[in-house]
mmCIF file of C-alpha atoms in Angstrom:
data_model
loop_
_atom_site.group_PDB
_atom_site.id
_atom_site.type_symbol
_atom_site.label_atom_id
_atom_site.label_comp_id
_atom_site.label_asym_id
_atom_site.label_seq_id
_atom_site.Cartn_x
_atom_site.Cartn_y
_atom_site.Cartn_z
ATOM 1 C CA MET A 1 -22.133 -11.978 9.128
ATOM 2 C CA THR A 2 -18.623 -10.939 10.157
ATOM 3 C CA VAL A 3 -15.601 -11.171 7.887
ATOM 4 C CA SER A 4 -12.086 -10.594 9.201
ATOM 5 C CA ILE A 5 -8.498 -10.860 8.031
ATOM 6 C CA ALA A 6 -6.899 -14.243 8.725
ATOM 7 C CA SER A 7 -3.569 -14.088 6.944
ATOM 8 C CA LEU A 8 -1.464 -12.028 4.580
ATOM 9 C CA HIS A 9 1.064 -13.663 2.264
ATOM 10 C CA ILE A 10 4.440 -12.112 1.491
ATOM 11 C CA LEU A 11 6.563 -13.534 -1.312
ATOM 12 C CA VAL A 12 10.229 -13.998 -0.452
ATOM 13 C CA ASP A 13 13.139 -15.484 -2.359
ATOM 14 C CA ASP A 14 15.163 -16.469 0.721
ATOM 15 C CA PRO A 15 12.998 -17.804 3.576
ATOM 16 C CA ASP A 16 15.874 -17.750 6.078
ATOM 17 C CA ALA A 17 16.714 -14.087 5.398
ATOM 18 C CA ALA A 18 13.025 -13.168 5.509
ATOM 19 C CA LEU A 19 12.490 -15.046 8.776
ATOM 20 C CA ALA A 20 15.506 -13.355 10.361
ATOM 21 C CA PHE A 21 14.203 -9.962 9.295
ATOM 22 C CA TYR A 22 10.541 -10.340 10.268
ATOM 23 C CA GLN A 23 11.305 -12.262 13.459
ATOM 24 C CA ASP A 24 14.559 -10.787 14.770
ATOM 25 C CA THR A 25 14.223 -7.216 13.487
ATOM 26 C CA LEU A 26 10.470 -6.600 13.577
ATOM 27 C CA GLY A 27 9.601 -8.923 16.460
ATOM 28 C CA PHE A 28 7.108 -11.268 14.812
ATOM 29 C CA THR A 29 6.820 -14.747 16.338
ATOM 30 C CA LYS A 30 7.303 -17.903 14.275
ATOM 31 C CA LEU A 31 4.160 -20.004 14.675
ATOM 32 C CA PHE A 32 4.539 -22.738 12.098
ATOM 33 C CA GLU A 33 6.693 -23.869 9.206
ATOM 34 C CA ALA A 34 5.867 -26.280 6.395
ATOM 35 C CA GLU A 35 7.874 -27.626 3.489
ATOM 36 C CA ASN A 36 6.655 -29.278 0.315
ATOM 37 C CA GLY A 37 8.558 -29.997 -2.870
ATOM 38 C CA GLY A 38 11.594 -28.070 -1.666
ATOM 39 C CA TYR A 39 9.616 -24.895 -0.918
ATOM 40 C CA ARG A 40 8.825 -23.461 2.511
ATOM 41 C CA TRP A 41 5.931 -21.578 4.060
ATOM 42 C CA ILE A 42 6.608 -19.841 7.370
ATOM 43 C CA THR A 43 3.686 -18.525 9.394
ATOM 44 C CA LEU A 44 4.340 -15.607 11.728
ATOM 45 C CA GLY A 45 2.205 -13.806 14.259
ATOM 46 C CA VAL A 46 2.327 -10.825 16.543
ATOM 47 C CA PRO A 47 1.062 -11.021 20.146
ATOM 48 C CA SER A 48 -0.966 -7.795 19.869
ATOM 49 C CA GLN A 49 -2.999 -9.223 16.939
ATOM 50 C CA PRO A 50 -3.096 -13.014 17.393
ATOM 51 C CA GLU A 51 -5.960 -13.381 14.927
ATOM 52 C CA ILE A 52 -3.829 -12.163 12.005
ATOM 53 C CA GLN A 53 -0.971 -14.198 10.590
ATOM 54 C CA ILE A 54 1.697 -13.394 8.012
ATOM 55 C CA VAL A 55 2.841 -16.202 5.747
ATOM 56 C CA LEU A 56 6.256 -15.964 4.101
ATOM 57 C CA GLU A 57 6.190 -18.021 0.913
ATOM 58 C CA GLN A 58 8.400 -18.620 -2.089
ATOM 59 C CA PRO A 59 7.207 -17.681 -5.592
ATOM 60 C CA HIS A 60 7.393 -21.242 -6.946
ATOM 61 C CA GLY A 61 5.769 -22.940 -3.939
ATOM 62 C CA GLY A 62 2.517 -24.553 -5.037
ATOM 63 C CA ARG A 63 2.590 -22.896 -8.470
ATOM 64 C CA SER A 64 3.460 -23.858 -12.000
ATOM 65 C CA GLN A 65 6.991 -23.116 -13.171
ATOM 66 C CA GLU A 66 5.639 -20.397 -15.473
ATOM 67 C CA ASN A 67 3.636 -18.643 -12.758
ATOM 68 C CA GLY A 68 6.444 -19.009 -10.214
ATOM 69 C CA ASP A 69 8.885 -17.493 -12.723
ATOM 70 C CA ALA A 70 6.527 -14.560 -13.351
ATOM 71 C CA LEU A 71 6.146 -13.867 -9.620
ATOM 72 C CA ALA A 72 9.901 -14.261 -9.021
ATOM 73 C CA ALA A 73 10.566 -11.689 -11.764
ATOM 74 C CA LEU A 74 8.129 -9.208 -10.199
ATOM 75 C CA LEU A 75 9.658 -9.814 -6.764
ATOM 76 C CA ALA A 76 13.161 -9.203 -8.142
ATOM 77 C CA LYS A 77 11.980 -5.875 -9.614
ATOM 78 C CA GLY A 78 10.266 -4.838 -6.366
ATOM 79 C CA GLU A 79 6.944 -4.630 -8.192
ATOM 80 C CA LEU A 80 4.683 -6.542 -5.812
ATOM 81 C CA GLN A 81 2.118 -4.901 -3.538
ATOM 82 C CA MET A 82 3.318 -2.766 -0.665
ATOM 83 C CA ILE A 83 3.117 -4.032 2.911
ATOM 84 C CA GLN A 84 1.934 -1.526 5.533
ATOM 85 C CA LEU A 85 2.735 -1.942 9.224
ATOM 86 C CA LYS A 86 2.339 0.153 12.379
ATOM 87 C CA THR A 87 4.599 0.466 15.411
ATOM 88 C CA ASP A 88 4.442 2.011 18.870
ATOM 89 C CA ASP A 89 7.868 3.623 18.412
ATOM 90 C CA LEU A 90 8.768 4.486 14.822
ATOM 91 C CA ASP A 91 12.219 5.865 15.640
ATOM 92 C CA GLU A 92 13.311 2.766 17.571
ATOM 93 C CA THR A 93 11.857 0.439 14.926
ATOM 94 C CA PHE A 94 13.521 2.427 12.153
ATOM 95 C CA GLU A 95 16.920 2.138 13.846
ATOM 96 C CA LYS A 96 16.526 -1.655 14.023
ATOM 97 C CA ILE A 97 15.517 -1.796 10.359
ATOM 98 C CA ALA A 98 18.381 0.454 9.243
ATOM 99 C CA ALA A 99 20.866 -1.882 10.971
ATOM 100 C CA ALA A 100 19.292 -5.106 9.675
ATOM 101 C CA PRO A 101 21.155 -7.157 7.065
ATOM 102 C CA GLY A 102 19.450 -7.029 3.682
ATOM 103 C CA ALA A 103 17.082 -4.145 4.457
ATOM 104 C CA GLU A 104 17.253 -1.068 2.236
ATOM 105 C CA VAL A 105 16.091 2.253 3.680
ATOM 106 C CA LEU A 106 14.037 4.268 1.192
ATOM 107 C CA GLN A 107 12.690 7.002 3.478
ATOM 108 C CA GLU A 108 13.634 7.954 7.014
ATOM 109 C CA PRO A 109 10.804 8.720 9.457
ATOM 110 C CA THR A 110 8.883 11.639 7.967
ATOM 111 C CA ASP A 111 5.756 13.604 8.870
ATOM 112 C CA GLN A 112 3.446 13.162 5.882
ATOM 113 C CA PRO A 113 1.005 15.831 4.630
ATOM 114 C CA TRP A 114 -1.924 13.500 5.365
ATOM 115 C CA GLY A 115 -1.061 13.522 9.075
ATOM 116 C CA GLN A 116 0.810 10.239 9.416
ATOM 117 C CA ARG A 117 4.468 9.827 10.372
ATOM 118 C CA ASP A 118 6.073 6.918 8.569
ATOM 119 C CA ALA A 119 9.210 5.422 7.025
ATOM 120 C CA ALA A 120 9.781 3.225 3.985
ATOM 121 C CA PHE A 121 12.214 0.427 3.234
ATOM 122 C CA ARG A 122 12.638 -2.765 1.261
ATOM 123 C CA ASP A 123 12.818 -6.058 3.114
ATOM 124 C CA PRO A 124 15.583 -8.555 2.208
ATOM 125 C CA ALA A 125 13.435 -9.892 -0.677
ATOM 126 C CA GLY A 126 12.884 -6.394 -2.104
ATOM 127 C CA ASN A 127 9.262 -5.954 -0.959
ATOM 128 C CA LEU A 128 8.283 -2.337 -0.318
ATOM 129 C CA VAL A 129 7.314 -1.905 3.340
ATOM 130 C CA ARG A 130 5.962 1.281 4.909
ATOM 131 C CA ILE A 131 5.812 1.454 8.683
ATOM 132 C CA ALA A 132 3.861 4.154 10.489
ATOM 133 C CA GLN A 133 3.756 5.491 14.014
ATOM 134 C CA ARG A 134 0.679 4.077 15.727
#
């Protein structure tokens, strides 16, 4: 039996801002978009890992008002789970992120004590993202 990762979901409050960031800044490719009840799901991929998809979704999409409100509140506080990415060129990627509308730099590229070189930022929705040198 083999189990693998198919998709990761990232909550966003503004799908257009999130799409611009993940597509235009980080280079992900838009694969599919769906809308239901006024909420959107945008599926992204990356050519180097076609088997893994990222889905940008809104807190209230497919959820009760109460649960959507709870997730939206956590998103607004930046309290959701961290997203970890890798890049071939951390310095170049960091420069793109630092110049991107809505991104907030938290840590410039730094050599970590555990041997990894990484940077940290918040995406336009406030999600904590760490990106490491591959």
